[in-house]
Amino acid sequence: MKVLGIDVGGSGIKGAPVDTARGALLAERHRIATPQPATPKAVARTIAELSAHFDWKGPLGCGLPTVVLNGAVCTAANISRRWLGVDARRLLADATGCEVSVINDADAAGYAEMHFGAGRRQAGVVVLVTLGTGIGTALFVNGHLVSNTELGHIEIDGEEAEAWAADRVREAKGLSWKKWGKRVNAYLTRLENLLWPELIIVGGGVSKRADKFLPHLKLRTPVVAAKLLNDAGIIGAALAYEHERRRSGQRLTLG
Ligand code: BGC
């Protein structure tokens, strides 16, 4: 199946057509800076621009940095609060004229890594953690996703983990890899003590610099860097479309 995968991030909105059977991009990905403020209208316009760039008429899967239930946005930690309660599936279908599915961005990246990347054929409990503008998590049990886990918001010493250990914090505070690595280690230690996973996958843009911070992690659980790097969000959003369609056994909302 060919699906246009879209990944909405804090600084960029990226997309590319994806062959879901191979987990491969069918064209070079295209990136447009995230409009500020990232209101539903502005983001929908940008996604319409992306689909026009690929002259796309097929299905579209989109990852958003929010909890998503039945196509609707339920939280807005790192995005305009105007998203709260918005039926994103309908909004994007109306903006693009495509059939649309919407999923949490970390869950999307998790799908991609479990199918085609670092979590392939891994049974048991697996957690993927994306370290970027925020901290996203995707939890898998024997390959099945437990959606919308939001474990980036747990507290560590009275501070929200995301506000203390996200990659944005490393950049904003100019933390050394070692200093930031210690924070990430404390966060992942908490996660492993709560979930006892068999594998932790670290994703997000910073996963391409895994050699800088993985050596500072001292965990019981094996930790690996995401393999699909920045493409995981795009590939996973496309896979999620296929998954949702199969589950519902019918065509998704048309604009
Ligand atoms: C949001 C999550 C999202 C993560 C990464 C968090 O602030 O609450 O839904 O997955 O950021 O973008």
PDB file of C-alpha atoms and ligand atoms in Angstrom:
ATOM      1  CA  MET A   1       0.000   0.000   0.000  1.00  0.00           C
ATOM      2  CA  LYS A   2       1.207   3.546  -0.715  1.00  0.00           C
ATOM      3  CA  VAL A   3       0.395   6.092   1.992  1.00  0.00           C
ATOM      4  CA  LEU A   4       1.598   9.675   2.439  1.00  0.00           C
ATOM      5  CA  GLY A   5       3.198   9.719   5.908  1.00  0.00           C
ATOM      6  CA  ILE A   6       3.301  13.036   7.764  1.00  0.00           C
ATOM      7  CA  ASP A   7       5.143  13.788  10.998  1.00  0.00           C
ATOM      8  CA  VAL A   8       4.181  16.995  12.802  1.00  0.00           C
ATOM      9  CA  GLY A   9       7.063  18.123  15.015  1.00  0.00           C
ATOM     10  CA  GLY A  10       7.791  21.194  17.110  1.00  0.00           C
ATOM     11  CA  SER A  11      10.049  22.771  14.480  1.00  0.00           C
ATOM     12  CA  GLY A  12       9.220  20.988  11.229  1.00  0.00           C
ATOM     13  CA  ILE A  13       6.394  19.180   9.483  1.00  0.00           C
ATOM     14  CA  LYS A  14       7.840  16.405   7.354  1.00  0.00           C
ATOM     15  CA  GLY A  15       6.279  14.055   4.865  1.00  0.00           C
ATOM     16  CA  ALA A  16       6.919  11.517   2.137  1.00  0.00           C
ATOM     17  CA  PRO A  17       5.014   8.805   0.301  1.00  0.00           C
ATOM     18  CA  VAL A  18       5.701   5.447   1.967  1.00  0.00           C
ATOM     19  CA  ASP A  19       5.559   1.892   0.664  1.00  0.00           C
ATOM     20  CA  THR A  20       4.055   0.274   3.761  1.00  0.00           C
ATOM     21  CA  ALA A  21       5.066  -3.262   2.763  1.00  0.00           C
ATOM     22  CA  ARG A  22       8.759  -2.325   2.772  1.00  0.00           C
ATOM     23  CA  GLY A  23       8.704   0.562   5.226  1.00  0.00           C
ATOM     24  CA  ALA A  24      10.533   2.612   2.617  1.00  0.00           C
ATOM     25  CA  LEU A  25      10.139   6.187   1.413  1.00  0.00           C
ATOM     26  CA  LEU A  26       9.104   6.374  -2.245  1.00  0.00           C
ATOM     27  CA  ALA A  27      10.401   9.915  -2.706  1.00  0.00           C
ATOM     28  CA  GLU A  28      12.721  12.266  -0.912  1.00  0.00           C
ATOM     29  CA  ARG A  29      11.028  13.612   2.182  1.00  0.00           C
ATOM     30  CA  HIS A  30       9.852  17.207   2.155  1.00  0.00           C
ATOM     31  CA  ARG A  31       9.992  19.474   5.203  1.00  0.00           C
ATOM     32  CA  ILE A  32       8.181  22.727   5.903  1.00  0.00           C
ATOM     33  CA  ALA A  33       8.843  24.740   9.075  1.00  0.00           C
ATOM     34  CA  THR A  34       6.067  24.322  11.639  1.00  0.00           C
ATOM     35  CA  PRO A  35       3.934  27.488  11.539  1.00  0.00           C
ATOM     36  CA  GLN A  36       4.008  29.558  14.728  1.00  0.00           C
ATOM     37  CA  PRO A  37       1.654  29.502  16.490  1.00  0.00           C
ATOM     38  CA  ALA A  38       0.947  25.905  15.430  1.00  0.00           C
ATOM     39  CA  THR A  39      -2.827  26.269  15.425  1.00  0.00           C
ATOM     40  CA  PRO A  40      -5.001  23.549  13.843  1.00  0.00           C
ATOM     41  CA  LYS A  41      -5.771  25.782  10.876  1.00  0.00           C
ATOM     42  CA  ALA A  42      -2.133  26.710  10.232  1.00  0.00           C
ATOM     43  CA  VAL A  43      -0.895  23.111  10.577  1.00  0.00           C
ATOM     44  CA  ALA A  44      -3.696  21.825   8.319  1.00  0.00           C
ATOM     45  CA  ARG A  45      -2.688  24.395   5.702  1.00  0.00           C
ATOM     46  CA  THR A  46       0.934  23.230   5.900  1.00  0.00           C
ATOM     47  CA  ILE A  47      -0.103  19.583   5.549  1.00  0.00           C
ATOM     48  CA  ALA A  48      -2.193  20.515   2.506  1.00  0.00           C
ATOM     49  CA  GLU A  49       0.942  22.168   1.086  1.00  0.00           C
ATOM     50  CA  LEU A  50       2.917  18.984   1.701  1.00  0.00           C
ATOM     51  CA  SER A  51       0.332  16.796   0.008  1.00  0.00           C
ATOM     52  CA  ALA A  52       0.234  19.234  -2.935  1.00  0.00           C
ATOM     53  CA  HIS A  53       4.043  19.018  -3.136  1.00  0.00           C
ATOM     54  CA  PHE A  54       3.691  15.283  -3.834  1.00  0.00           C
ATOM     55  CA  ASP A  55       0.546  15.843  -5.902  1.00  0.00           C
ATOM     56  CA  TRP A  56      -1.002  13.304  -3.520  1.00  0.00           C
ATOM     57  CA  LYS A  57      -4.487  11.903  -4.028  1.00  0.00           C
ATOM     58  CA  GLY A  58      -4.143   8.698  -1.991  1.00  0.00           C
ATOM     59  CA  PRO A  59      -4.479   7.949   1.716  1.00  0.00           C
ATOM     60  CA  LEU A  60      -2.642  10.014   4.312  1.00  0.00           C
ATOM     61  CA  GLY A  61      -1.421   9.019   7.794  1.00  0.00           C
ATOM     62  CA  CYS A  62      -0.408  11.779  10.195  1.00  0.00           C
ATOM     63  CA  GLY A  63       1.460  11.717  13.513  1.00  0.00           C
ATOM     64  CA  LEU A  64       0.678  14.491  16.000  1.00  0.00           C
ATOM     65  CA  PRO A  65       2.457  15.283  19.291  1.00  0.00           C
ATOM     66  CA  THR A  66      -0.762  14.732  21.245  1.00  0.00           C
ATOM     67  CA  VAL A  67      -2.960  12.003  22.646  1.00  0.00           C
ATOM     68  CA  VAL A  68      -5.290  10.949  19.822  1.00  0.00           C
ATOM     69  CA  LEU A  69      -8.491   8.995  20.355  1.00  0.00           C
ATOM     70  CA  ASN A  70     -10.655   8.121  17.354  1.00  0.00           C
ATOM     71  CA  GLY A  71      -9.060  10.880  15.313  1.00  0.00           C
ATOM     72  CA  ALA A  72      -9.648  13.537  17.970  1.00  0.00           C
ATOM     73  CA  VAL A  73      -6.933  15.455  19.853  1.00  0.00           C
ATOM     74  CA  CYS A  74      -7.146  15.069  23.655  1.00  0.00           C
ATOM     75  CA  THR A  75      -3.993  16.826  24.945  1.00  0.00           C
ATOM     76  CA  ALA A  76      -1.771  19.727  23.880  1.00  0.00           C
ATOM     77  CA  ALA A  77       1.501  19.763  25.830  1.00  0.00           C
ATOM     78  CA  ASN A  78       3.779  21.084  23.097  1.00  0.00           C
ATOM     79  CA  ILE A  79       1.374  22.483  20.576  1.00  0.00           C
ATOM     80  CA  SER A  80      -1.233  25.264  20.543  1.00  0.00           C
ATOM     81  CA  ARG A  81      -4.018  24.612  23.054  1.00  0.00           C
ATOM     82  CA  ARG A  82      -6.440  25.313  20.249  1.00  0.00           C
ATOM     83  CA  TRP A  83      -5.949  21.679  19.258  1.00  0.00           C
ATOM     84  CA  LEU A  84      -7.824  20.430  22.316  1.00  0.00           C
ATOM     85  CA  GLY A  85     -10.983  18.596  21.251  1.00  0.00           C
ATOM     86  CA  VAL A  86     -10.328  19.095  17.526  1.00  0.00           C
ATOM     87  CA  ASP A  87     -11.356  16.241  15.216  1.00  0.00           C
ATOM     88  CA  ALA A  88      -7.963  16.159  13.497  1.00  0.00           C
ATOM     89  CA  ARG A  89      -8.975  13.369  11.138  1.00  0.00           C
ATOM     90  CA  ARG A  90     -11.803  15.440   9.729  1.00  0.00           C
ATOM     91  CA  LEU A  91      -9.807  18.685   9.728  1.00  0.00           C
ATOM     92  CA  LEU A  92      -6.993  17.117   7.681  1.00  0.00           C
ATOM     93  CA  ALA A  93      -9.381  15.248   5.400  1.00  0.00           C
ATOM     94  CA  ASP A  94     -11.149  18.528   4.648  1.00  0.00           C
ATOM     95  CA  ALA A  95      -7.841  20.347   4.072  1.00  0.00           C
ATOM     96  CA  THR A  96      -6.334  17.728   1.728  1.00  0.00           C
ATOM     97  CA  GLY A  97      -9.258  15.820   0.227  1.00  0.00           C
ATOM     98  CA  CYS A  98      -7.480  12.597   1.240  1.00  0.00           C
ATOM     99  CA  GLU A  99      -8.608   9.717   3.423  1.00  0.00           C
ATOM    100  CA  VAL A 100      -6.848  10.388   6.712  1.00  0.00           C
ATOM    101  CA  SER A 101      -5.793   8.613   9.890  1.00  0.00           C
ATOM    102  CA  VAL A 102      -4.178  10.334  12.871  1.00  0.00           C
ATOM    103  CA  ILE A 103      -1.961   8.844  15.581  1.00  0.00           C
ATOM    104  CA  ASN A 104       0.287  10.023  18.412  1.00  0.00           C
ATOM    105  CA  ASP A 105       3.767  10.796  16.992  1.00  0.00           C
ATOM    106  CA  ALA A 106       5.687   8.502  19.361  1.00  0.00           C
ATOM    107  CA  ASP A 107       3.255   5.654  18.699  1.00  0.00           C
ATOM    108  CA  ALA A 108       3.902   6.210  14.986  1.00  0.00           C
ATOM    109  CA  ALA A 109       7.677   6.042  15.465  1.00  0.00           C
ATOM    110  CA  GLY A 110       7.154   2.922  17.576  1.00  0.00           C
ATOM    111  CA  TYR A 111       5.193   1.184  14.828  1.00  0.00           C
ATOM    112  CA  ALA A 112       7.989   1.891  12.352  1.00  0.00           C
ATOM    113  CA  GLU A 113      10.745   0.621  14.655  1.00  0.00           C
ATOM    114  CA  MET A 114       8.799  -2.518  15.630  1.00  0.00           C
ATOM    115  CA  HIS A 115       8.065  -3.382  11.997  1.00  0.00           C
ATOM    116  CA  PHE A 116      11.257  -2.360  10.250  1.00  0.00           C
ATOM    117  CA  GLY A 117      13.803  -1.117  12.770  1.00  0.00           C
ATOM    118  CA  ALA A 118      15.360  -1.807  16.150  1.00  0.00           C
ATOM    119  CA  GLY A 119      12.331  -3.623  17.602  1.00  0.00           C
ATOM    120  CA  ARG A 120      11.852  -6.107  14.787  1.00  0.00           C
ATOM    121  CA  ARG A 121      10.811  -9.555  16.006  1.00  0.00           C
ATOM    122  CA  GLN A 122      11.227  -8.437  19.617  1.00  0.00           C
ATOM    123  CA  ALA A 123       8.672 -10.124  21.884  1.00  0.00           C
ATOM    124  CA  GLY A 124       7.703  -9.113  25.414  1.00  0.00           C
ATOM    125  CA  VAL A 125       7.531  -5.529  26.630  1.00  0.00           C
ATOM    126  CA  VAL A 126       9.347  -2.921  24.532  1.00  0.00           C
ATOM    127  CA  VAL A 127       9.385   0.829  25.159  1.00  0.00           C
ATOM    128  CA  LEU A 128      10.365   3.373  22.549  1.00  0.00           C
ATOM    129  CA  VAL A 129      11.231   6.797  23.919  1.00  0.00           C
ATOM    130  CA  THR A 130      11.518   9.784  21.595  1.00  0.00           C
ATOM    131  CA  LEU A 131      13.689  12.605  22.857  1.00  0.00           C
ATOM    132  CA  GLY A 132      12.960  15.806  20.979  1.00  0.00           C
ATOM    133  CA  THR A 133      10.965  18.942  21.669  1.00  0.00           C
ATOM    134  CA  GLY A 134       9.108  16.812  24.221  1.00  0.00           C
ATOM    135  CA  ILE A 135       9.454  13.232  25.413  1.00  0.00           C
ATOM    136  CA  GLY A 136       7.158  10.736  23.735  1.00  0.00           C
ATOM    137  CA  THR A 137       6.715   7.068  24.562  1.00  0.00           C
ATOM    138  CA  ALA A 138       5.324   4.037  22.738  1.00  0.00           C
ATOM    139  CA  LEU A 139       4.705   0.811  24.645  1.00  0.00           C
ATOM    140  CA  PHE A 140       4.508  -2.581  22.905  1.00  0.00           C
ATOM    141  CA  VAL A 141       3.537  -5.920  24.366  1.00  0.00           C
ATOM    142  CA  ASN A 142       4.381  -8.835  22.074  1.00  0.00           C
ATOM    143  CA  GLY A 143       4.296  -6.436  19.130  1.00  0.00           C
ATOM    144  CA  HIS A 144       0.933  -4.912  20.073  1.00  0.00           C
ATOM    145  CA  LEU A 145       0.814  -1.195  20.754  1.00  0.00           C
ATOM    146  CA  VAL A 146      -0.643   0.112  24.013  1.00  0.00           C
ATOM    147  CA  SER A 147      -1.476   3.524  22.576  1.00  0.00           C
ATOM    148  CA  ASN A 148      -1.138   7.046  24.041  1.00  0.00           C
ATOM    149  CA  THR A 149       1.110   6.162  26.994  1.00  0.00           C
ATOM    150  CA  GLU A 150       2.427   9.727  27.672  1.00  0.00           C
ATOM    151  CA  LEU A 151       5.227   8.588  29.984  1.00  0.00           C
ATOM    152  CA  GLY A 152       7.233  11.718  29.197  1.00  0.00           C
ATOM    153  CA  HIS A 153       5.101  13.495  31.754  1.00  0.00           C
ATOM    154  CA  ILE A 154       6.000  11.418  34.808  1.00  0.00           C
ATOM    155  CA  GLU A 155       7.677  13.366  37.614  1.00  0.00           C
ATOM    156  CA  ILE A 156      11.243  12.920  38.686  1.00  0.00           C
ATOM    157  CA  ASP A 157      12.227  14.727  41.888  1.00  0.00           C
ATOM    158  CA  GLY A 158       9.189  16.957  41.565  1.00  0.00           C
ATOM    159  CA  GLU A 159       9.944  17.927  37.952  1.00  0.00           C
ATOM    160  CA  GLU A 160       8.168  16.755  34.859  1.00  0.00           C
ATOM    161  CA  ALA A 161      10.589  14.456  33.012  1.00  0.00           C
ATOM    162  CA  GLU A 162       9.944  16.180  29.680  1.00  0.00           C
ATOM    163  CA  ALA A 163      10.817  19.612  31.095  1.00  0.00           C
ATOM    164  CA  TRP A 164      14.106  18.239  32.418  1.00  0.00           C
ATOM    165  CA  ALA A 165      15.389  15.596  30.015  1.00  0.00           C
ATOM    166  CA  ALA A 166      13.989  16.342  26.535  1.00  0.00           C
ATOM    167  CA  ASP A 167      16.534  17.117  23.820  1.00  0.00           C
ATOM    168  CA  ARG A 168      15.153  20.649  23.679  1.00  0.00           C
ATOM    169  CA  VAL A 169      16.384  21.130  27.259  1.00  0.00           C
ATOM    170  CA  ARG A 170      19.877  19.913  26.316  1.00  0.00           C
ATOM    171  CA  GLU A 171      19.987  22.438  23.503  1.00  0.00           C
ATOM    172  CA  ALA A 172      18.416  25.336  25.415  1.00  0.00           C
ATOM    173  CA  LYS A 173      20.673  24.908  28.450  1.00  0.00           C
ATOM    174  CA  GLY A 174      23.764  23.945  26.473  1.00  0.00           C
ATOM    175  CA  LEU A 175      24.133  20.755  28.552  1.00  0.00           C
ATOM    176  CA  SER A 176      27.110  18.534  27.765  1.00  0.00           C
ATOM    177  CA  TRP A 177      26.317  15.046  26.454  1.00  0.00           C
ATOM    178  CA  LYS A 178      27.493  13.677  29.787  1.00  0.00           C
ATOM    179  CA  LYS A 179      25.271  15.956  31.879  1.00  0.00           C
ATOM    180  CA  TRP A 180      22.256  15.397  29.700  1.00  0.00           C
ATOM    181  CA  GLY A 181      23.055  11.675  29.513  1.00  0.00           C
ATOM    182  CA  LYS A 182      22.790  11.515  33.297  1.00  0.00           C
ATOM    183  CA  ARG A 183      19.323  13.018  33.143  1.00  0.00           C
ATOM    184  CA  VAL A 184      18.241  10.619  30.432  1.00  0.00           C
ATOM    185  CA  ASN A 185      19.691   7.789  32.507  1.00  0.00           C
ATOM    186  CA  ALA A 186      17.634   8.827  35.561  1.00  0.00           C
ATOM    187  CA  TYR A 187      14.504   9.008  33.439  1.00  0.00           C
ATOM    188  CA  LEU A 188      15.028   5.652  31.742  1.00  0.00           C
ATOM    189  CA  THR A 189      15.893   4.047  35.096  1.00  0.00           C
ATOM    190  CA  ARG A 190      12.521   5.175  36.386  1.00  0.00           C
ATOM    191  CA  LEU A 191      10.819   3.735  33.316  1.00  0.00           C
ATOM    192  CA  GLU A 192      12.588   0.401  33.585  1.00  0.00           C
ATOM    193  CA  ASN A 193      11.674   0.145  37.263  1.00  0.00           C
ATOM    194  CA  LEU A 194       8.023   0.765  36.463  1.00  0.00           C
ATOM    195  CA  LEU A 195       7.690  -1.368  33.333  1.00  0.00           C
ATOM    196  CA  TRP A 196      10.506  -3.918  33.372  1.00  0.00           C
ATOM    197  CA  PRO A 197      10.808  -3.896  29.579  1.00  0.00           C
ATOM    198  CA  GLU A 198      13.002  -6.307  27.632  1.00  0.00           C
ATOM    199  CA  LEU A 199      14.239  -3.563  25.354  1.00  0.00           C
ATOM    200  CA  ILE A 200      14.324   0.248  25.331  1.00  0.00           C
ATOM    201  CA  ILE A 201      14.631   1.988  21.962  1.00  0.00           C
ATOM    202  CA  VAL A 202      15.727   5.620  21.980  1.00  0.00           C
ATOM    203  CA  GLY A 203      14.344   7.616  19.065  1.00  0.00           C
ATOM    204  CA  GLY A 204      13.763  11.203  18.018  1.00  0.00           C
ATOM    205  CA  GLY A 205      16.099  13.428  16.021  1.00  0.00           C
ATOM    206  CA  VAL A 206      18.850  12.996  18.611  1.00  0.00           C
ATOM    207  CA  SER A 207      19.012   9.237  17.956  1.00  0.00           C
ATOM    208  CA  LYS A 208      21.423   9.964  15.113  1.00  0.00           C
ATOM    209  CA  ARG A 209      23.891  11.117  17.785  1.00  0.00           C
ATOM    210  CA  ALA A 210      23.365   8.044  19.941  1.00  0.00           C
ATOM    211  CA  ASP A 211      27.132   7.467  20.129  1.00  0.00           C
ATOM    212  CA  LYS A 212      27.362  10.688  22.177  1.00  0.00           C
ATOM    213  CA  PHE A 213      24.943   9.736  24.952  1.00  0.00           C
ATOM    214  CA  LEU A 214      24.359   5.976  24.948  1.00  0.00           C
ATOM    215  CA  PRO A 215      27.774   5.449  26.617  1.00  0.00           C
ATOM    216  CA  HIS A 216      26.500   7.511  29.599  1.00  0.00           C
ATOM    217  CA  LEU A 217      23.550   5.189  30.218  1.00  0.00           C
ATOM    218  CA  LYS A 218      23.834   2.533  32.882  1.00  0.00           C
ATOM    219  CA  LEU A 219      20.665   0.496  32.791  1.00  0.00           C
ATOM    220  CA  ARG A 220      19.659  -3.064  33.503  1.00  0.00           C
ATOM    221  CA  THR A 221      17.649  -3.133  30.268  1.00  0.00           C
ATOM    222  CA  PRO A 222      19.343  -3.281  26.856  1.00  0.00           C
ATOM    223  CA  VAL A 223      19.084   0.160  25.194  1.00  0.00           C
ATOM    224  CA  VAL A 224      19.485   0.673  21.466  1.00  0.00           C
ATOM    225  CA  ALA A 225      19.138   3.653  19.161  1.00  0.00           C
ATOM    226  CA  ALA A 226      16.237   3.776  16.739  1.00  0.00           C
ATOM    227  CA  LYS A 227      17.315   2.530  13.309  1.00  0.00           C
ATOM    228  CA  LEU A 228      15.020   4.564  11.105  1.00  0.00           C
ATOM    229  CA  LEU A 229      16.181   7.815  12.704  1.00  0.00           C
ATOM    230  CA  ASN A 230      14.159  10.773  11.513  1.00  0.00           C
ATOM    231  CA  ASP A 231      12.078   8.748   9.052  1.00  0.00           C
ATOM    232  CA  ALA A 232      10.414   6.645  11.770  1.00  0.00           C
ATOM    233  CA  GLY A 233       7.641   9.207  12.371  1.00  0.00           C
ATOM    234  CA  ILE A 234       6.785   9.386   8.664  1.00  0.00           C
ATOM    235  CA  ILE A 235       6.936   5.632   8.028  1.00  0.00           C
ATOM    236  CA  GLY A 236       5.013   4.835  11.222  1.00  0.00           C
ATOM    237  CA  ALA A 237       2.235   7.335  10.484  1.00  0.00           C
ATOM    238  CA  ALA A 238       1.762   5.608   7.112  1.00  0.00           C
ATOM    239  CA  LEU A 239       1.750   2.158   8.749  1.00  0.00           C
ATOM    240  CA  ALA A 240      -0.811   3.380  11.276  1.00  0.00           C
ATOM    241  CA  TYR A 241      -3.148   4.338   8.442  1.00  0.00           C
ATOM    242  CA  GLU A 242      -2.998   0.815   7.067  1.00  0.00           C
ATOM    243  CA  HIS A 243      -3.450  -0.642  10.535  1.00  0.00           C
ATOM    244  CA  GLU A 244      -6.451   1.527  11.334  1.00  0.00           C
ATOM    245  CA  ARG A 245      -8.040   0.796   8.011  1.00  0.00           C
ATOM    246  CA  ARG A 246      -7.621  -2.936   8.481  1.00  0.00           C
ATOM    247  CA  ARG A 247      -9.084  -2.692  11.971  1.00  0.00           C
ATOM    248  CA  SER A 248     -12.123  -0.714  10.939  1.00  0.00           C
ATOM    249  CA  GLY A 249     -12.532  -2.787   7.764  1.00  0.00           C
ATOM    250  CA  GLN A 250     -13.877   0.203   5.947  1.00  0.00           C
ATOM    251  CA  ARG A 251     -12.827   3.424   4.289  1.00  0.00           C
ATOM    252  CA  LEU A 252     -11.852   6.206   6.646  1.00  0.00           C
ATOM    253  CA  THR A 253     -13.431   9.644   6.725  1.00  0.00           C
ATOM    254  CA  LEU A 254     -13.299  11.494   3.423  1.00  0.00           C
ATOM    255  CA  GLY A 255     -13.161  15.269   3.306  1.00  0.00           C
TER     256      GLY A 255
HETATM  257  C1  BGC B   1       3.254  14.892  24.200  1.00  0.00           C
HETATM  258  C2  BGC B   1       3.203  13.522  23.568  1.00  0.00           C
HETATM  259  C3  BGC B   1       4.213  13.450  22.416  1.00  0.00           C
HETATM  260  C4  BGC B   1       5.587  13.874  22.882  1.00  0.00           C
HETATM  261  C5  BGC B   1       6.604  13.883  21.743  1.00  0.00           C
HETATM  262  C6  BGC B   1       4.676  15.244  24.582  1.00  0.00           C
HETATM  263  O1  BGC B   1       4.713  16.521  25.117  1.00  0.00           O
HETATM  264  O2  BGC B   1       2.430  14.941  25.354  1.00  0.00           O
HETATM  265  O3  BGC B   1       1.908  13.243  23.097  1.00  0.00           O
HETATM  266  O4  BGC B   1       4.262  12.138  21.929  1.00  0.00           O
HETATM  267  O5  BGC B   1       5.524  15.175  23.440  1.00  0.00           O
HETATM  268  O6  BGC B   1       6.240  14.757  20.732  1.00  0.00           O
END
